[in-house]
CSV table of C-alpha atoms in Angstrom, one decimal:
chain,number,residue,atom,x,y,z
A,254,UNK,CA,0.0,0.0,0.0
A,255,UNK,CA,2.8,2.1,1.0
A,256,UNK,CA,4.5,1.9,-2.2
A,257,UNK,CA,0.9,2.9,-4.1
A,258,UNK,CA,0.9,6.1,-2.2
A,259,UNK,CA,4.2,7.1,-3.5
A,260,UNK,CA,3.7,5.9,-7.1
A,261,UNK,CA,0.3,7.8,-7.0
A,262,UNK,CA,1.8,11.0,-5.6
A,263,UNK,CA,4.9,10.4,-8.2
A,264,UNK,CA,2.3,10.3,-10.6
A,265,UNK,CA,0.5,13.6,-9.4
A,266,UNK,CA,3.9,15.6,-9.1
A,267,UNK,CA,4.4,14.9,-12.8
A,268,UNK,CA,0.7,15.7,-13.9
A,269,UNK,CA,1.3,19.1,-12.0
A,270,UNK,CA,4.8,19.4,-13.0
A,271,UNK,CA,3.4,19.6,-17.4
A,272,UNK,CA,3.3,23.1,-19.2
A,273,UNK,CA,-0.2,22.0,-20.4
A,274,UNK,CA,-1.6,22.0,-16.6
A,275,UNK,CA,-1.1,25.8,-17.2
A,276,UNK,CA,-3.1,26.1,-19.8
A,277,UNK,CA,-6.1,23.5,-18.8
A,278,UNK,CA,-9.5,25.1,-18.8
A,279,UNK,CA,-12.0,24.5,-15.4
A,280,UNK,CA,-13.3,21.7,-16.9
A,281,UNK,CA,-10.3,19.6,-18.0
A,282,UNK,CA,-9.2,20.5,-14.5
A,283,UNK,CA,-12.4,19.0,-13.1
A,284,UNK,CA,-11.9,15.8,-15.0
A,285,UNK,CA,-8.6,15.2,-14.0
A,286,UNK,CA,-9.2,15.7,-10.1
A,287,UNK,CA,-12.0,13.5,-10.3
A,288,UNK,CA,-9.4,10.3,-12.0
A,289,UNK,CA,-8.1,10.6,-8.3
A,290,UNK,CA,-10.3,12.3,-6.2
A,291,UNK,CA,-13.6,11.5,-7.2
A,292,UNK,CA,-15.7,8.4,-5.7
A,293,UNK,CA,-14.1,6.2,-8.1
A,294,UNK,CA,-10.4,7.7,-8.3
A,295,UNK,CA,-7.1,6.3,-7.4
A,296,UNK,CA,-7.1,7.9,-4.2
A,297,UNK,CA,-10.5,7.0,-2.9
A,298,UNK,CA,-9.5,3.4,-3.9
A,299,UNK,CA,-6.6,3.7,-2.0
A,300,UNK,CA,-9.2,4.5,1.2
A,301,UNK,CA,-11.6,1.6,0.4
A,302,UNK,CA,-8.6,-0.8,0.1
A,303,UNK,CA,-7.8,-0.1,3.6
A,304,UNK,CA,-9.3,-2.9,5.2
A,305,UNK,CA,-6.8,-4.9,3.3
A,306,UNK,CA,-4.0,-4.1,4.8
A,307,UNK,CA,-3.0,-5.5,8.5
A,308,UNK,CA,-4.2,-4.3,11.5
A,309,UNK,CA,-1.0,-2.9,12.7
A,310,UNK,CA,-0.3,-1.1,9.5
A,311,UNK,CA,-3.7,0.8,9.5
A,312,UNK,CA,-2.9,3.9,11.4
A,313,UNK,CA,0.3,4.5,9.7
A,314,UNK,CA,-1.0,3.8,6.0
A,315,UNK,CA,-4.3,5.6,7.2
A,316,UNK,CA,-2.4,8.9,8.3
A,317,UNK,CA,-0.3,8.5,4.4
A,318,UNK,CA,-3.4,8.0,2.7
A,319,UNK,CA,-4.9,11.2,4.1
A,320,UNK,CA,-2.0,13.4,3.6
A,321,UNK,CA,-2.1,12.5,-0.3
A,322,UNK,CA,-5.9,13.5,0.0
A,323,UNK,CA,-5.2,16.7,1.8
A,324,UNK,CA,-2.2,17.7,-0.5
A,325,UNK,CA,-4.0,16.2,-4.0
A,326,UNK,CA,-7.0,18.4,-2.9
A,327,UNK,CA,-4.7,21.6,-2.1
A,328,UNK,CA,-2.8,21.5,-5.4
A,329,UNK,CA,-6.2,20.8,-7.3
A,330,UNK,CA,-7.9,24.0,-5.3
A,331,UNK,CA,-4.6,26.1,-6.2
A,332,UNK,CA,-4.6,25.5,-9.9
A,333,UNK,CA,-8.4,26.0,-9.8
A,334,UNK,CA,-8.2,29.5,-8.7
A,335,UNK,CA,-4.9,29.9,-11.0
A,336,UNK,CA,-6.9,29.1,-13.9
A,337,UNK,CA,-10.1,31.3,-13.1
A,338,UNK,CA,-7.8,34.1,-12.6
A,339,UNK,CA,-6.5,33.3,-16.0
A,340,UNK,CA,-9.7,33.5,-17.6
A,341,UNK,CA,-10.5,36.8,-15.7
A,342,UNK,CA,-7.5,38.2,-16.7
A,343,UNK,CA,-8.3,37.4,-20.6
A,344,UNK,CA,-11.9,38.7,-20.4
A,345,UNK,CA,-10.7,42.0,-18.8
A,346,UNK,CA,-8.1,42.5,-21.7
A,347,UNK,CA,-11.3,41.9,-24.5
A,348,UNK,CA,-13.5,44.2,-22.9
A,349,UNK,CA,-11.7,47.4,-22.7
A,350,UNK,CA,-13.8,50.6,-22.4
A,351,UNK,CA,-13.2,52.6,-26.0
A,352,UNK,CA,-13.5,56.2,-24.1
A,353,UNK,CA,-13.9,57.1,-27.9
A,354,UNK,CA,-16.9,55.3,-28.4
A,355,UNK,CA,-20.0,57.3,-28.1
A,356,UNK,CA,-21.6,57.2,-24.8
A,357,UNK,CA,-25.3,54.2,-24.2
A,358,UNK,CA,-28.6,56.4,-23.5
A,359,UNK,CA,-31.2,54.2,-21.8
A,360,UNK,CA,-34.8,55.7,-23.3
A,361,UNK,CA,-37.2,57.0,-20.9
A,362,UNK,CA,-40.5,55.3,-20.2
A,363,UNK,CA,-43.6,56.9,-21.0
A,364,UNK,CA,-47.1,56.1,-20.4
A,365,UNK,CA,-49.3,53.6,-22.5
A,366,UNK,CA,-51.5,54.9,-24.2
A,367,UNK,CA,-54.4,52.6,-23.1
A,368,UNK,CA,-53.2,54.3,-19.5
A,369,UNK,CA,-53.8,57.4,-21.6
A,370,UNK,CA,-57.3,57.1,-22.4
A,371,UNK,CA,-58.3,55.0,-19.2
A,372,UNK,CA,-57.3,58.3,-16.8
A,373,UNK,CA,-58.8,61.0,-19.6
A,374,UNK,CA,-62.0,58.9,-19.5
A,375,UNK,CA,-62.0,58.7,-15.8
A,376,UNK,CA,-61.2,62.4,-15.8
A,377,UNK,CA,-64.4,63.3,-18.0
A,378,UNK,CA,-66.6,61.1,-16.4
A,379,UNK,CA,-65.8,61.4,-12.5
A,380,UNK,CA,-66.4,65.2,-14.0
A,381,UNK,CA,-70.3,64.3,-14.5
A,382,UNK,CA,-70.3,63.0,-11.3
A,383,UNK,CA,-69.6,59.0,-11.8
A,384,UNK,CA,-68.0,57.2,-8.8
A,385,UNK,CA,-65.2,54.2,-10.2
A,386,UNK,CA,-65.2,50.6,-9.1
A,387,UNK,CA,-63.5,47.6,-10.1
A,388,UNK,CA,-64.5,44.5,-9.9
A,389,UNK,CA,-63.0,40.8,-10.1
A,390,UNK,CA,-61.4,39.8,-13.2
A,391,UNK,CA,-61.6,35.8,-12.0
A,392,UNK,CA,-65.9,36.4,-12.0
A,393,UNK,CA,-68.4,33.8,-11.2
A,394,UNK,CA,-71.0,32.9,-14.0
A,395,UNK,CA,-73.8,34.2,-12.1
A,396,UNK,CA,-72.5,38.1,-12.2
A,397,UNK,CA,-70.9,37.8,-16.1
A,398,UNK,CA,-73.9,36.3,-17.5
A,399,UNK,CA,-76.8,35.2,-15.7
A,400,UNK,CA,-77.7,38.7,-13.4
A,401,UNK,CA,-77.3,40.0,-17.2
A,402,UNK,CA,-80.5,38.0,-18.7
A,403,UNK,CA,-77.7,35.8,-20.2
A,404,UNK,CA,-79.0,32.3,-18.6
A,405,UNK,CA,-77.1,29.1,-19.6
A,406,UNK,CA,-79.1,28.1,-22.1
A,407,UNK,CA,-79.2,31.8,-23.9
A,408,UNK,CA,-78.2,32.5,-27.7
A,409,UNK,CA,-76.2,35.8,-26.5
A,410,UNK,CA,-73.5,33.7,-24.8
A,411,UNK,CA,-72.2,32.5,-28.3
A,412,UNK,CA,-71.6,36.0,-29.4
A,413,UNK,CA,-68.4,35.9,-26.9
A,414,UNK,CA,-66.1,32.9,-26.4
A,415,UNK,CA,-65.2,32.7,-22.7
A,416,UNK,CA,-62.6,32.1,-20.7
A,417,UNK,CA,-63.9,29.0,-18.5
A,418,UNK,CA,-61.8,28.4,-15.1
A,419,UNK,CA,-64.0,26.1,-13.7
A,420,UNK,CA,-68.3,25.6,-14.7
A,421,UNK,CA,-68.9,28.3,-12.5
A,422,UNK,CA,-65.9,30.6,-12.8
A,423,UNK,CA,-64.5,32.3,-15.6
A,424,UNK,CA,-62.6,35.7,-16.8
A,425,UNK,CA,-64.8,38.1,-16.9
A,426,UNK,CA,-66.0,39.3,-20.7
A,427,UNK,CA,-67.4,42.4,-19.9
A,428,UNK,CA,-67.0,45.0,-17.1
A,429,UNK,CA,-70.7,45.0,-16.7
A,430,UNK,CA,-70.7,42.4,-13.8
A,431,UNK,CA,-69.0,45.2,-12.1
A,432,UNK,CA,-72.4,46.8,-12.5
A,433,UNK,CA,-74.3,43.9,-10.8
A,434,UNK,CA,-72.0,44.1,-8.0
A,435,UNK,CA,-72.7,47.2,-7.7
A,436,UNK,CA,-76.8,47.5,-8.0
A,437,UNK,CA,-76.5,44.3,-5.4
A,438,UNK,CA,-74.9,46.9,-2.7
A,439,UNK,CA,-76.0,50.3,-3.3
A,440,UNK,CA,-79.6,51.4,-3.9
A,441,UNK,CA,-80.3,53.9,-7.0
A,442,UNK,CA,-79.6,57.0,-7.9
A,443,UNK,CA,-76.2,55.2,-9.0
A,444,UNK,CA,-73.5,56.7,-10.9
A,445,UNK,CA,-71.1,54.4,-11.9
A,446,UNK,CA,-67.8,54.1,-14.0
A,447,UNK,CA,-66.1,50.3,-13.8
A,448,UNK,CA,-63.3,49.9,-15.9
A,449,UNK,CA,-60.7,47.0,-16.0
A,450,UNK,CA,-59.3,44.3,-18.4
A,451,UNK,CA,-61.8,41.4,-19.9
A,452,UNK,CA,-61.1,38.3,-22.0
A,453,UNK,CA,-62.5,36.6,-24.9
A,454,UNK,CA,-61.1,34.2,-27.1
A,455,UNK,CA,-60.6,36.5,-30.0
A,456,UNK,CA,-57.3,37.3,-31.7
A,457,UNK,CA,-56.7,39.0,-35.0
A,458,UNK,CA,-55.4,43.3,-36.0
A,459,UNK,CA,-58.2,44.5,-34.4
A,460,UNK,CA,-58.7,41.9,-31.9
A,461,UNK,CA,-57.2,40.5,-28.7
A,462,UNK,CA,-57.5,37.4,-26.1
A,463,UNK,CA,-57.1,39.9,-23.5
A,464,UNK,CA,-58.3,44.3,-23.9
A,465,UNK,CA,-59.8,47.4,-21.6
A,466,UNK,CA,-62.9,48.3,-21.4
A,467,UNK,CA,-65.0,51.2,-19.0
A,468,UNK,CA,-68.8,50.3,-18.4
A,469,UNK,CA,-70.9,53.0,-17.2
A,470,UNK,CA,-74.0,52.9,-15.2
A,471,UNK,CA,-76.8,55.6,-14.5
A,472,UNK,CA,-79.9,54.8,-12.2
A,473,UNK,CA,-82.3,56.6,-10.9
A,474,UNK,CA,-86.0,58.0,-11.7
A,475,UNK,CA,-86.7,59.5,-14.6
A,476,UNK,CA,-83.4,58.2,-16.7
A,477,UNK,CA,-84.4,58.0,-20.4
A,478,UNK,CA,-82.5,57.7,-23.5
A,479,UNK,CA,-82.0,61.1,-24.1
A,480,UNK,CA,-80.1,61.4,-21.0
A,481,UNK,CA,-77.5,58.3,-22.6
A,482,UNK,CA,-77.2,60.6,-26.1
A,483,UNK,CA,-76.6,64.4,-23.8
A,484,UNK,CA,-74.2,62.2,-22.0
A,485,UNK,CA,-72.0,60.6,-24.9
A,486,UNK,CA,-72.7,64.0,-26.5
A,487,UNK,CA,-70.2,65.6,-24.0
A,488,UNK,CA,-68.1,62.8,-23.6
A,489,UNK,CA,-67.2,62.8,-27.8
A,490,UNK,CA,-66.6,66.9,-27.2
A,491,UNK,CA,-64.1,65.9,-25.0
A,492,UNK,CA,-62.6,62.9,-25.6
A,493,UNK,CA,-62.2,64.3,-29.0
A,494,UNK,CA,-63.1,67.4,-30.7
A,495,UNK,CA,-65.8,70.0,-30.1
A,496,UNK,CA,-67.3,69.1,-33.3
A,497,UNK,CA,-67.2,65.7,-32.6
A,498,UNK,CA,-71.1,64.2,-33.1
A,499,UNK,CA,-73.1,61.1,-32.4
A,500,UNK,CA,-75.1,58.6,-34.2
A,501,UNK,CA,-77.4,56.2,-32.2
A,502,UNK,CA,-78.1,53.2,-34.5
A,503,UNK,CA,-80.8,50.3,-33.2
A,504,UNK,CA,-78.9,47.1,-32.0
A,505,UNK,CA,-79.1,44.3,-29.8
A,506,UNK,CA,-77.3,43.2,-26.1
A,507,UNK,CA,-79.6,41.1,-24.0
A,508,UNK,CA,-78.9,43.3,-20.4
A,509,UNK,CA,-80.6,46.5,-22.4
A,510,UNK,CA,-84.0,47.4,-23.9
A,511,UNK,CA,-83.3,49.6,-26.2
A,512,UNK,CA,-80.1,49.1,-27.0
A,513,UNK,CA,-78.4,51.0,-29.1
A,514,UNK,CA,-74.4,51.0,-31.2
A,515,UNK,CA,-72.6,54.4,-31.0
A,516,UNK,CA,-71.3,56.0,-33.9
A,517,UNK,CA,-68.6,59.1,-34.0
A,518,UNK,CA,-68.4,61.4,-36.8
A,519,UNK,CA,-64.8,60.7,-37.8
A,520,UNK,CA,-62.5,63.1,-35.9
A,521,UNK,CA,-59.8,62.4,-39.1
A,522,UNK,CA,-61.9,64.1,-41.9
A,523,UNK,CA,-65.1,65.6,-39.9
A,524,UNK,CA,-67.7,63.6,-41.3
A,525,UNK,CA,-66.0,64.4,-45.1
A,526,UNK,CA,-65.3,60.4,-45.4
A,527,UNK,CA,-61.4,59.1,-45.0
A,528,UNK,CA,-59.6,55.9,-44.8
A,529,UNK,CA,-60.0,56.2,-40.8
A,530,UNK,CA,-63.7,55.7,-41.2
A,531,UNK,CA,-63.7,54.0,-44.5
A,532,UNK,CA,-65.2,56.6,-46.9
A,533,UNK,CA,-68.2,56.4,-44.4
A,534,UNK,CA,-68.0,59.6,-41.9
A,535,UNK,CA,-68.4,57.4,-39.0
A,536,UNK,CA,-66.3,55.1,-36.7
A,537,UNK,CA,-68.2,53.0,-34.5
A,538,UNK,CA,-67.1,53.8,-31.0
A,539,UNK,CA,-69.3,51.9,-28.5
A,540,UNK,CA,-72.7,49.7,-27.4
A,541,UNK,CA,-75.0,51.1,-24.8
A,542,UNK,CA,-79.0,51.0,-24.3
A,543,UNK,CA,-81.7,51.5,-21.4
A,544,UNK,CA,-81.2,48.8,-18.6
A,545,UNK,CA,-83.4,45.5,-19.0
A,546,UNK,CA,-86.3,45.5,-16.6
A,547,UNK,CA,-84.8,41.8,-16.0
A,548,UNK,CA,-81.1,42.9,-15.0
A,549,UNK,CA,-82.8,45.9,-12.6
A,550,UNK,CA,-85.4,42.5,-11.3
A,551,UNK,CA,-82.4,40.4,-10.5
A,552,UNK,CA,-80.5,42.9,-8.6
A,553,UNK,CA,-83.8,44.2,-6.6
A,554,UNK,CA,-84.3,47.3,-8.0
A,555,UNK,CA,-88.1,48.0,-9.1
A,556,UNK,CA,-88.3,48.6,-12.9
A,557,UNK,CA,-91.4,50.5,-12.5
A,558,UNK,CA,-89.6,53.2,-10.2
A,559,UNK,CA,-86.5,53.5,-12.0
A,560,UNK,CA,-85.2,53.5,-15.5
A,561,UNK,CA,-81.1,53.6,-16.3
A,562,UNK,CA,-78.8,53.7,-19.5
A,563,UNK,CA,-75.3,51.4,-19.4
A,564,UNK,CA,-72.8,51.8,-21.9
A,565,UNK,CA,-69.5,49.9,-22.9
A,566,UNK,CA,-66.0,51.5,-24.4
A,567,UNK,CA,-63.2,49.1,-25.5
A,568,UNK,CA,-60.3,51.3,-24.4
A,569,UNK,CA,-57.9,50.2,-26.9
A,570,UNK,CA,-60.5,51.2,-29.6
A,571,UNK,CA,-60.6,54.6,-28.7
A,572,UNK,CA,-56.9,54.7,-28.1
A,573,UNK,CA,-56.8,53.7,-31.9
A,574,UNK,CA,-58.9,56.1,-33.6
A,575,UNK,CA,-57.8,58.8,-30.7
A,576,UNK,CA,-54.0,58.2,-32.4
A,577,UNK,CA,-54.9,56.6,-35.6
A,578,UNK,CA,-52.9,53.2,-34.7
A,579,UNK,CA,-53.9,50.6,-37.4
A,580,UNK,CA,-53.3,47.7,-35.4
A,581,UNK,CA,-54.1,46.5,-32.0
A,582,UNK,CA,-51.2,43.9,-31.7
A,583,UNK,CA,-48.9,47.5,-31.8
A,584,UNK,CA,-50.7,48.1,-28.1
A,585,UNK,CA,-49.2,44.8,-26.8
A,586,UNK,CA,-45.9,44.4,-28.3
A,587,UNK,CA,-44.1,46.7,-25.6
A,588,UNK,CA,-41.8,47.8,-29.1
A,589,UNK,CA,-39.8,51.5,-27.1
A,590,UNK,CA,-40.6,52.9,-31.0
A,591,UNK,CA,-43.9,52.7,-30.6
A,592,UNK,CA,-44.3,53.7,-27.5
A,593,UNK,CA,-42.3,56.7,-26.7
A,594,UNK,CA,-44.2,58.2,-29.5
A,595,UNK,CA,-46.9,59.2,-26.0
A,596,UNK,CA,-44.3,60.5,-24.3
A,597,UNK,CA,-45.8,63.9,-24.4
């Protein structure tokens, strides 16, 4: 045994001792500690062989063994760190500062312009007097479509493809459960505003999975739909231009009777007809209508003492004809370009 640990230290003295050990990267350096120091090396065999040798040998072979160890693993440790400081040494050298390179500017952030419209629509309407709340995005089926006259078995729920969690909860496709929420808790007049994001499985340029929208609610006595057209009357002034006008064409959503789509005159060409609006004058904007008796039934409110108007905005659509972006994917891309074009 006694003569192994000399031929195996002979044997490391020499490996050391080679011009090429200088130039070894971590790796080959790894390898060749592990030939003798790993569970299988020379020098762990030498440990597991120890029970071969006699009783009165042990303690002195034992303490001969374990010096080898020590100084196998303090050579290895030395020409470890020799090496690292090697390859420091070489990466410093390639990545000298050029002080006559022109100086890196990070950009500056600005906001989105979704963020844009959501505060200036907030702004106009808390102006009218509309309080803001937000509801769940994870919603139960009860509040997205049932509370809405939207029961299981109801055409309207193919006109959106939902986002099912479980059979009773789902991503929310409309702000309007908000509303339910709300008319649950809070006894009319109401004045509402509840904006947030909503999903539907939708995806194309003017599209997406996952957008904005702002759904206002007005209850009390009295509320017709005149009161909806003075209202987006002022909020086209100014969201827009002062000669910004609207069109209320007859329409369908199950949670209002009446219900109505709202047109813009086109705030490109003023009514004149431009690619914007597509030669027609008018870019529709929004969906809105009188509350269903049904929706103000379910939520215990009595339809024959108050009437109320709702209306829905997709934020990103107004942020598009607001800045004339042709695309919707440009809004989710996070591309600086596009961005810090809302910087000011």
């Amino acid at each position: 045994m006694k003569e192994q640990i000399q031929a195996l230290r002979a044997e490391l003295e020499a490996l050391f001792a080679q011009e090429e050990a200088a130039r070894w990267t971590e790796r080959q350096a790894y390898e060749h500690k592990m030939v003798y120091l790993g569970k299988t090396g020379s020098i762990s065999a030498l440990s597991k062989g120890m029970r071969d040798v006699p009783a009165e040998e042990r303690p002195e072979t034992g303490k001969l063994v374990g010096e080898l160890r020590a100084w196998a693993e303090e050579k290895f440790t030395a020409l470890e760190e020799e090496i690292r400081a090697r390859a420091l040494a070489e990466k410093i050298a390639g990545e000298k500062i050029d002080v006559t390179l022109p100086g890196k500017f990070a950009e500056t952030g600005s906001v989105h312009p979704v963020t844009l419209v959501r505060r200036e629509l907030i702004e106009i309407f808390s102006g009218m007097g509309f309080d803001v709340y937000e509801g769940p995005e994870i919603e139960k089926d009860y509040y997205n479509f049932q509370a809405l006259n939207i029961p299981a078995d109801h055409p309207a729920r193919d006109m959106q493809d939902t986002f099912f969690v479980t059979e009773e909860f789902l991503l929310r496709s409309q702000t309007s459960s908000g509303q339910i929420r709300v008319m649950e808790n809070k006894k009319p007049p109401i004045k509402v505003l509840s904006p947030g994001r909503v999903y539907r499985s939708d995806s194309d340029a003017t599209h997406s999975p996952m957008f904005h929208q702002m759904e206002g609610l007005v209850v009390d006595k009295g509320i017709t739909l005149n009161d909806l057209k003075g209202l987006l009357d002022e909020f086209a002034r100014r969201m827009f231009t002062a000669r910004t006008k609207t069109r209320l064409r007859p329409s369908y959503f199950p949670f209002t009777e009446p219900s109505v789509e709202v047109d813009l005159s086109c705030s490109a060409c003023g009514g004149a007809g431009c690619r914007l609006c597509k030669g027609t004058g008018w870019i529709e904007v929004l969906g809105a209508g009188m509350v269903n008796r049904r929706v103000l039934e379910n939520c215990g409110i009595d339809p024959d003492v108050y009437t109320g108007f709702a209306f829905g905005i997709g934020l990103e659509r107004i942020a598009m004809i607001k800045y004339g972006i042709g695309d919707i994917r440009l809004l989710f891309e996070g591309d600086v370009r596009f961005l810090k074009q809302f910087r000011n």
